[in-house]
PDB file of C-alpha atoms in Angstrom:
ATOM      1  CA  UNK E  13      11.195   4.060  -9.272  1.00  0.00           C
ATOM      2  CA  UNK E  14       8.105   1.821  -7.790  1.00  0.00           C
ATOM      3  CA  UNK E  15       6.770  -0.720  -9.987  1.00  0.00           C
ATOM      4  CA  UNK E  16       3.317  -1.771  -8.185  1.00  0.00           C
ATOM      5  CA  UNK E  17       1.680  -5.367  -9.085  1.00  0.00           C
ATOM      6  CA  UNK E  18      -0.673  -7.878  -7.957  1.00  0.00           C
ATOM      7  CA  UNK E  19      -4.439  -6.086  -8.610  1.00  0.00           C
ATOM      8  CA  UNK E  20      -7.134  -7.952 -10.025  1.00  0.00           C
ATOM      9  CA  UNK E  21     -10.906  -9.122  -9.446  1.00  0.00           C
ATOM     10  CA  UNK E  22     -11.604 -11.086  -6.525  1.00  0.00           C
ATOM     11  CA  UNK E  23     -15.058 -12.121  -5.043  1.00  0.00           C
ATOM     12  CA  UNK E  24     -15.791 -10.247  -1.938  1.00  0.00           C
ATOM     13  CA  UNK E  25     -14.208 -12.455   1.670  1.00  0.00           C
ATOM     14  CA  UNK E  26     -10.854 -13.093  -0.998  1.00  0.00           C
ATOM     15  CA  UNK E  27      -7.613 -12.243  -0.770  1.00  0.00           C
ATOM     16  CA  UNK E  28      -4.705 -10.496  -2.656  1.00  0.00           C
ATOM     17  CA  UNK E  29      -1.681  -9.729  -2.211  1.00  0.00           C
ATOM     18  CA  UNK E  30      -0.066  -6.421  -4.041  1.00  0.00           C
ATOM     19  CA  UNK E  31       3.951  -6.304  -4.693  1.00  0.00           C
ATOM     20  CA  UNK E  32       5.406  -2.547  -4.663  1.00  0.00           C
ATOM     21  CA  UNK E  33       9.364  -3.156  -6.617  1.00  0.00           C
ATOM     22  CA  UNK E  34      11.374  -0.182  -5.761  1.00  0.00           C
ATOM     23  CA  UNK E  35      14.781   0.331  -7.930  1.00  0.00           C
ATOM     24  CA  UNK E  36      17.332   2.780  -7.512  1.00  0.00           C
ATOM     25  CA  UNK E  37      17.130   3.497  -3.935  1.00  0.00           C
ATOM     26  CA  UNK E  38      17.224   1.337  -0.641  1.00  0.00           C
ATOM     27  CA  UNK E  39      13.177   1.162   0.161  1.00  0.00           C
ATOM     28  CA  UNK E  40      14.430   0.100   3.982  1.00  0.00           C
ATOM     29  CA  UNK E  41      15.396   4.176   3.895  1.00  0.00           C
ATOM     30  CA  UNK E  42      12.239   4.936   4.200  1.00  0.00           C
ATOM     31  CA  UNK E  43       8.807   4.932   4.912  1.00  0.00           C
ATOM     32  CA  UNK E  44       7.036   2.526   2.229  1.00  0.00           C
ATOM     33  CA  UNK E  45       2.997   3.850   2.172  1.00  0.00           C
ATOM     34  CA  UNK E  46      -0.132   2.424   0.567  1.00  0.00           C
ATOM     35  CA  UNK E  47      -3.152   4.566  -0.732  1.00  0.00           C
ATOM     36  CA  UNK E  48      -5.834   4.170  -2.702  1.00  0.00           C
ATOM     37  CA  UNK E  49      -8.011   5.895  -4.684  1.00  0.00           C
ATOM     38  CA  UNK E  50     -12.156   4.617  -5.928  1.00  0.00           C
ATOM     39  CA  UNK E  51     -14.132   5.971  -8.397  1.00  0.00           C
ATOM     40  CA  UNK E  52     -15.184   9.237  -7.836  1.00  0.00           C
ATOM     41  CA  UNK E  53     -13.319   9.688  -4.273  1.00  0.00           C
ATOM     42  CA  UNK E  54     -10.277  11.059  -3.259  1.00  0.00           C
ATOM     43  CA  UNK E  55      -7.061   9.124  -2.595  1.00  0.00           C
ATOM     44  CA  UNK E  56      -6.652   7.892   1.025  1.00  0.00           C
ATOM     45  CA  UNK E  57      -4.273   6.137   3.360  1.00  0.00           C
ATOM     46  CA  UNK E  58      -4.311   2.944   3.534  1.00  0.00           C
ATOM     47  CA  UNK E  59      -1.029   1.710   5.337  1.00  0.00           C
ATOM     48  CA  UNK E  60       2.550   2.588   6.222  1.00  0.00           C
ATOM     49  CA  UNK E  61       5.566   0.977   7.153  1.00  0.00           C
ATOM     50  CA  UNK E  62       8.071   2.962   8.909  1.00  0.00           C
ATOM     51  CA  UNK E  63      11.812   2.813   8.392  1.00  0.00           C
ATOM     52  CA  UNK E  64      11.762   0.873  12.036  1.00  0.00           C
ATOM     53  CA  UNK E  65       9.229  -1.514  10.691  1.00  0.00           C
ATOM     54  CA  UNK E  66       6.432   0.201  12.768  1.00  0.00           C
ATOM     55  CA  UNK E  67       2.831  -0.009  10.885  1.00  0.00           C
ATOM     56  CA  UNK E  68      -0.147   2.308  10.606  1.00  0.00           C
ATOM     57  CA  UNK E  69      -3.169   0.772   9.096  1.00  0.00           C
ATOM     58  CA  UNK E  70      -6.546   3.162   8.414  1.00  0.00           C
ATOM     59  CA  UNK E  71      -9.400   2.284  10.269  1.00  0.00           C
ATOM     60  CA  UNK E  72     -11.118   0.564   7.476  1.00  0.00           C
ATOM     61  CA  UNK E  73      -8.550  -2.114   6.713  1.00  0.00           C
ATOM     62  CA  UNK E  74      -6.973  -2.467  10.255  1.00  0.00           C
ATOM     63  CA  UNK E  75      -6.855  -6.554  11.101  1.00  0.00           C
ATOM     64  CA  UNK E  76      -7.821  -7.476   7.573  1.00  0.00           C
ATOM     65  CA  UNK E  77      -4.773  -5.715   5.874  1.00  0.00           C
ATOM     66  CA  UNK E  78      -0.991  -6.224   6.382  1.00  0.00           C
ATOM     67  CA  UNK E  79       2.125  -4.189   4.905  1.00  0.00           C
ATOM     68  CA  UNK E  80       5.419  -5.878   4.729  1.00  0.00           C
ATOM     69  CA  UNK E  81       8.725  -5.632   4.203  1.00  0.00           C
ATOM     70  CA  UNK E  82      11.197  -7.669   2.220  1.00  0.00           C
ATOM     71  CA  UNK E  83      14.583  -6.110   2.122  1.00  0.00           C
ATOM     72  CA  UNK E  84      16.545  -8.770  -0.023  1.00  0.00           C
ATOM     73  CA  UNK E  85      13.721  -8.248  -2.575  1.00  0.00           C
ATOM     74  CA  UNK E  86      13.357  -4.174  -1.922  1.00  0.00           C
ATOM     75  CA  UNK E  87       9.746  -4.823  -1.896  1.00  0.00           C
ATOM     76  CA  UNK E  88       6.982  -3.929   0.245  1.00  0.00           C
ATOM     77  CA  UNK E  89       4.072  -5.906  -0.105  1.00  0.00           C
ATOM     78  CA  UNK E  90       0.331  -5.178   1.290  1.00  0.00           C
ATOM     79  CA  UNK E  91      -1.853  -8.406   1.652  1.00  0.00           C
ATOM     80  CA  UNK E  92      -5.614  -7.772   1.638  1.00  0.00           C
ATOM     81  CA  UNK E  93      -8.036 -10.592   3.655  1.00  0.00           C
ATOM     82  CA  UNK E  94     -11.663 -10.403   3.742  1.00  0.00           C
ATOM     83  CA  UNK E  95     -11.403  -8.172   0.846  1.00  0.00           C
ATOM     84  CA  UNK E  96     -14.932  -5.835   0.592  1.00  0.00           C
ATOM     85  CA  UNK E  97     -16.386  -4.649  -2.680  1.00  0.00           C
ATOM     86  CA  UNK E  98     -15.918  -1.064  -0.979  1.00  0.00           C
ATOM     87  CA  UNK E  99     -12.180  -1.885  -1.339  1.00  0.00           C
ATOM     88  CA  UNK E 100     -12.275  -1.528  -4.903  1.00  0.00           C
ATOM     89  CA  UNK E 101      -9.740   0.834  -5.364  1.00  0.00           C
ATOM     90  CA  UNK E 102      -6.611   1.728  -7.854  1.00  0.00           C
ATOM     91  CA  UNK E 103      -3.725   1.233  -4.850  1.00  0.00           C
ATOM     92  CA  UNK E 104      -0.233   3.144  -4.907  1.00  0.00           C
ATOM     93  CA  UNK E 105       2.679   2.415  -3.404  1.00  0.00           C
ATOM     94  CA  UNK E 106       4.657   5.452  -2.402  1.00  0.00           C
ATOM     95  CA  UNK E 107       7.825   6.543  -0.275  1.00  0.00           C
ATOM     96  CA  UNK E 108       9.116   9.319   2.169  1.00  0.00           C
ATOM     97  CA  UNK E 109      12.244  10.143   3.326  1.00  0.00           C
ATOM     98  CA  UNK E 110      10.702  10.774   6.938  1.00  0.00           C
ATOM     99  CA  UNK E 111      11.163   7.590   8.705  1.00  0.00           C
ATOM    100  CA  UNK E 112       8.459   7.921  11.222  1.00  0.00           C
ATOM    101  CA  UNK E 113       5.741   6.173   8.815  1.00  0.00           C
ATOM    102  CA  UNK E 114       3.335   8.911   8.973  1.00  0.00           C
ATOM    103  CA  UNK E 115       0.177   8.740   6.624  1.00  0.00           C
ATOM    104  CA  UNK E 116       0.322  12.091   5.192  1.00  0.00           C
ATOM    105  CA  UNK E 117       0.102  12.062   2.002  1.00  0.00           C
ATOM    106  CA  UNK E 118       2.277  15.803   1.496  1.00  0.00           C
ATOM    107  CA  UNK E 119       5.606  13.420   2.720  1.00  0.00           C
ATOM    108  CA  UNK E 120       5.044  11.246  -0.187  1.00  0.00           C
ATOM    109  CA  UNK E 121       7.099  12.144  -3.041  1.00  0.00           C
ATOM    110  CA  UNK E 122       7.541   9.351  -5.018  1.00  0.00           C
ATOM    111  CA  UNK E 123       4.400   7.330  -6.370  1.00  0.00           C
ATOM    112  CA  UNK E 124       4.382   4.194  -8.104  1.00  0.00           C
ATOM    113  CA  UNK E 125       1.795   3.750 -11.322  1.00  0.00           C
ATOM    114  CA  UNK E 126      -1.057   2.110  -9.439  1.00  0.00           C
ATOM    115  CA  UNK E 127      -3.085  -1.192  -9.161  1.00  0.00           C
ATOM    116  CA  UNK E 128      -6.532  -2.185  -9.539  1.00  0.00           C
ATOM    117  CA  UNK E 129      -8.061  -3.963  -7.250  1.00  0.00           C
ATOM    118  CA  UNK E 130     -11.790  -4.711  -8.144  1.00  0.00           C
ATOM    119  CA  UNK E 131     -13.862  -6.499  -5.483  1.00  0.00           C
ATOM    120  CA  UNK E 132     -17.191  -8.398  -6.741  1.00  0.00           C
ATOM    121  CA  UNK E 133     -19.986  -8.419  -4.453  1.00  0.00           C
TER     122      UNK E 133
END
């Protein structure tokens, strides 16, 4: 199971930082993904972290976004900086067993419930 937290409103050049919980499995196992999904758009990649700790970041977030793991914790966390209102999203955690921390979305099996994240311009 994947409990994701942390959305809210922010004012556009803020930060957040989004918790994903997983229970009942070891999330080091495997690769921990972020996606999100706007209003009227399909649901896209936004980062993964590999079972090796390796991390693939979409174009549009790379050096403002950072996934993380903490094992203790079996979290994975994603901070946002310099958040933009066209990062208003709902954002899902997610897992695959492949531990290469691709972005494709068809290795996902497991989604968390989703968090808004609602950027003011």
């Amino acid at each position: 199971q994947l409990q994701a937290s942390g959305g809210g409103l922010v004012q556009a050049g803020g930060s957040l930082r989004l918790s994903c919980a997983a229970s009942g499995f070891t999330s080091r196992h495997y690769t921990m993904g972020w996606f999100r999904q706007a209003p009227g758009k399909e649901r896209e990649f936004v980062a993964t972290i590999a079972c090796g700790d390796g991390t693939l970041y979409a174009d549009s977030v790379k050096g403002r976004f950072t996934i993380s793991r903490d094992d203790p914790k079996n979290t994975v966390y994603l901070r946002m900086n310099s958040l933009k209102p066209e990062d208003t999203a709902v954002y899902f955690c997610a897992t695959s067993p492949y531990c290469t921390g691709s972005p494709n979305q068809g290795e996902f099996g497991s989604w968390g419930q989703g968090t808004l994240v609602t950027v003011s311009s």
